[in-house]
PDB file of C-alpha atoms in Angstrom:
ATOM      1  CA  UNK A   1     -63.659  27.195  12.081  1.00 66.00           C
ATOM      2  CA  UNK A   2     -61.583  24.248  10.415  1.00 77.00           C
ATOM      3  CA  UNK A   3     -62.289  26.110   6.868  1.00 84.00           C
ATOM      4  CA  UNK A   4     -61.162  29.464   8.168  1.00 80.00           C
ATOM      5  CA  UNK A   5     -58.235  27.617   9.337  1.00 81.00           C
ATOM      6  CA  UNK A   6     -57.434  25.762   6.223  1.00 87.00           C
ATOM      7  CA  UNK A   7     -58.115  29.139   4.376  1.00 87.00           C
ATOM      8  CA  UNK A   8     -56.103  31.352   6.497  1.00 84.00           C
ATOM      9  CA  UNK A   9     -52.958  27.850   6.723  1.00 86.00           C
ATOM     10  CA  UNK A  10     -53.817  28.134   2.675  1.00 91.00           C
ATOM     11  CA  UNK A  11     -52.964  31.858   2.503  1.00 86.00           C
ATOM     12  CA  UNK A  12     -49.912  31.802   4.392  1.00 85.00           C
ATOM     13  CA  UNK A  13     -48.251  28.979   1.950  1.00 88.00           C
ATOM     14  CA  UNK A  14     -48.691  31.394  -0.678  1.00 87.00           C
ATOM     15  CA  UNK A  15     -47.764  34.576   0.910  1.00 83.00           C
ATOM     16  CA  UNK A  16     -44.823  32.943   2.562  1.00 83.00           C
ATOM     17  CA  UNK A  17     -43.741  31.673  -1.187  1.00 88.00           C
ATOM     18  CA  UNK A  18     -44.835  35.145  -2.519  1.00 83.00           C
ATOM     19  CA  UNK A  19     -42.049  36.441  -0.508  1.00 80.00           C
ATOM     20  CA  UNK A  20     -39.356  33.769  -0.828  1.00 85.00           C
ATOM     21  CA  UNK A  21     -39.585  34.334  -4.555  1.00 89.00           C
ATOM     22  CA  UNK A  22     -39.861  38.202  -4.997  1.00 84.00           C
ATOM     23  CA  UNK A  23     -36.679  37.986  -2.249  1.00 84.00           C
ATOM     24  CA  UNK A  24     -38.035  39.469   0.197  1.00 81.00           C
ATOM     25  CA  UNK A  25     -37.928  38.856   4.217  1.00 83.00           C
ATOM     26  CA  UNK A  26     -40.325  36.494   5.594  1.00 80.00           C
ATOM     27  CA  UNK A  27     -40.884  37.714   9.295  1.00 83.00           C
ATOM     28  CA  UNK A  28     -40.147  41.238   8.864  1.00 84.00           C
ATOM     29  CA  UNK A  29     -43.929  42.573   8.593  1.00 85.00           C
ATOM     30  CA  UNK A  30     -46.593  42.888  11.080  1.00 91.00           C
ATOM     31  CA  UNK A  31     -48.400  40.964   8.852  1.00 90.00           C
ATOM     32  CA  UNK A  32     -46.452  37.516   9.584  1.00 88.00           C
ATOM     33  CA  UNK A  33     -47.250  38.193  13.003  1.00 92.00           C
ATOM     34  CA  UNK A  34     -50.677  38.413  13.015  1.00 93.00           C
ATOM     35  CA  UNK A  35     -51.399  35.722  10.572  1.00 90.00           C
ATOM     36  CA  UNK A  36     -49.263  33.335  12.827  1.00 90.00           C
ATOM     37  CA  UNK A  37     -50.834  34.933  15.959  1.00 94.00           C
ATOM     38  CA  UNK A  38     -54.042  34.252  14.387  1.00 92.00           C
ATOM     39  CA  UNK A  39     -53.527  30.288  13.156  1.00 91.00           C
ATOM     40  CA  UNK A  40     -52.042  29.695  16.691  1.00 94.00           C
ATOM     41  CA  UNK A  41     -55.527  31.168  18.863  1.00 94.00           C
ATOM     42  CA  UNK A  42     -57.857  29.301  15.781  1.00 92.00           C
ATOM     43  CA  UNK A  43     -55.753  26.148  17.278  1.00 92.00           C
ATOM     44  CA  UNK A  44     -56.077  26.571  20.795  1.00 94.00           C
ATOM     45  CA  UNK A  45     -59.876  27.445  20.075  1.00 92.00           C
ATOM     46  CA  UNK A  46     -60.435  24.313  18.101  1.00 90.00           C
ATOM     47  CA  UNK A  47     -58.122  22.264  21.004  1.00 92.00           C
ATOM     48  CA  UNK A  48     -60.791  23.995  23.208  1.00 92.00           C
ATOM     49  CA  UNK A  49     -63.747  22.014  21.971  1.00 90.00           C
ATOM     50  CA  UNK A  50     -62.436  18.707  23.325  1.00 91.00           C
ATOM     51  CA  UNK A  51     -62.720  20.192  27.093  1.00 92.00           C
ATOM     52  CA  UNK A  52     -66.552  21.388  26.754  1.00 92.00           C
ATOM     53  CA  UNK A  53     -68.127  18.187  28.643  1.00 91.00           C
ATOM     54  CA  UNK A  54     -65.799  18.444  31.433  1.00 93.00           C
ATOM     55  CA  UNK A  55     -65.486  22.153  31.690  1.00 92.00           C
ATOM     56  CA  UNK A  56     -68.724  23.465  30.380  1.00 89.00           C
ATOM     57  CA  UNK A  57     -67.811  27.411  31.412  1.00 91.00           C
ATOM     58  CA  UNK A  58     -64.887  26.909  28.389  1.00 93.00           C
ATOM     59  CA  UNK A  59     -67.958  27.217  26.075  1.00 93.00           C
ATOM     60  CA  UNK A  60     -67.982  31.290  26.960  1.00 94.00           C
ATOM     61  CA  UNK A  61     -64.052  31.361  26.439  1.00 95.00           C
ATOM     62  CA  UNK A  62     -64.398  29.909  23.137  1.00 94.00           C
ATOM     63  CA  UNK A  63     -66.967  32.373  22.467  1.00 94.00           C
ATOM     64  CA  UNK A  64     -65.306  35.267  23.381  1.00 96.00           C
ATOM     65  CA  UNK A  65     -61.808  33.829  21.758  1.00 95.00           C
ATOM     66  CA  UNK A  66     -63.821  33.913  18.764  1.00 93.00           C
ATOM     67  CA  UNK A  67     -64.947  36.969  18.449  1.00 95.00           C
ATOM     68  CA  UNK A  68     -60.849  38.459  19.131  1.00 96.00           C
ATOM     69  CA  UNK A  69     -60.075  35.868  16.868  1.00 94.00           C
ATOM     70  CA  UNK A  70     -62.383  37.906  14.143  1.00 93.00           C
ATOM     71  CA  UNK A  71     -60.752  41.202  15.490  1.00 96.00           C
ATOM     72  CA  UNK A  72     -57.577  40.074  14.508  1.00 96.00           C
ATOM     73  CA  UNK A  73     -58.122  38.947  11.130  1.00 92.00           C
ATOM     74  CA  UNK A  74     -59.589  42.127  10.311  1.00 96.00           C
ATOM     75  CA  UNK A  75     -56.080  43.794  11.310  1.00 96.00           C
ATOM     76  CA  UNK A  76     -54.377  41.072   9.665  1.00 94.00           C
ATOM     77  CA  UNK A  77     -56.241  42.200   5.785  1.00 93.00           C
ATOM     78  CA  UNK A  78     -55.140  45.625   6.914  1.00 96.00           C
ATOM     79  CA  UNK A  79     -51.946  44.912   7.153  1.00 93.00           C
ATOM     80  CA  UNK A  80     -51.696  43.045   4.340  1.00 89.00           C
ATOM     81  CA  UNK A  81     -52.992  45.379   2.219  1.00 92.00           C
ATOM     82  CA  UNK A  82     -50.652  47.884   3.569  1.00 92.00           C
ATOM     83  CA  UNK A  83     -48.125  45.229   2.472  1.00 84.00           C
ATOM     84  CA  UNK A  84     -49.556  44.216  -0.959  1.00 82.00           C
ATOM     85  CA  UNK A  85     -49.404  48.506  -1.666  1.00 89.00           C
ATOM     86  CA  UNK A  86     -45.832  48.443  -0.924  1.00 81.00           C
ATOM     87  CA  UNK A  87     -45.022  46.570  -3.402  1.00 72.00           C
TER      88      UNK A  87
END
């Protein structure tokens, strides 16, 4: 999960300057939305791990957290597609 992170934290430095240099808006497409939606859940996910001695039922949570997490990031390339055809 920490690559996928730093991957997806990666991306969104050079999407973000993508826009900012093409002059266009940053937080105007679904797109933003999801990827930040995305980085935020892969951080309460990883924060998750530090709980799993004390509160072994969080194990299924981060499971399942996953697994949306995945979800999402499929939507997210979809909609940045979408967005990389507008161009």
């Amino acid at each position: 999960m920490a690559f996928m992170f730093l991957f997806f934290a990666i991306g969104a430095t050079g999407g973000l300057t993508s826009l900012v240099t093409s002059g266009r808006p940053i937080f105007e497409s679904p797109h933003a939305y999801s990827g930040m939606a995305g980085l935020v859940l892969l951080t309460i996910q990883a924060a998750m791990t530090s709980q799993f001695k004390s509160n072994p039922d969080l194990r299924g949570v981060h499971a399942y957290l996953g697994s949306a997490i995945m979800l999402l990031f499929v939507v997210h390339g979809i909609l940045g597609l979408q967005l990389g055809l507008s161009y």
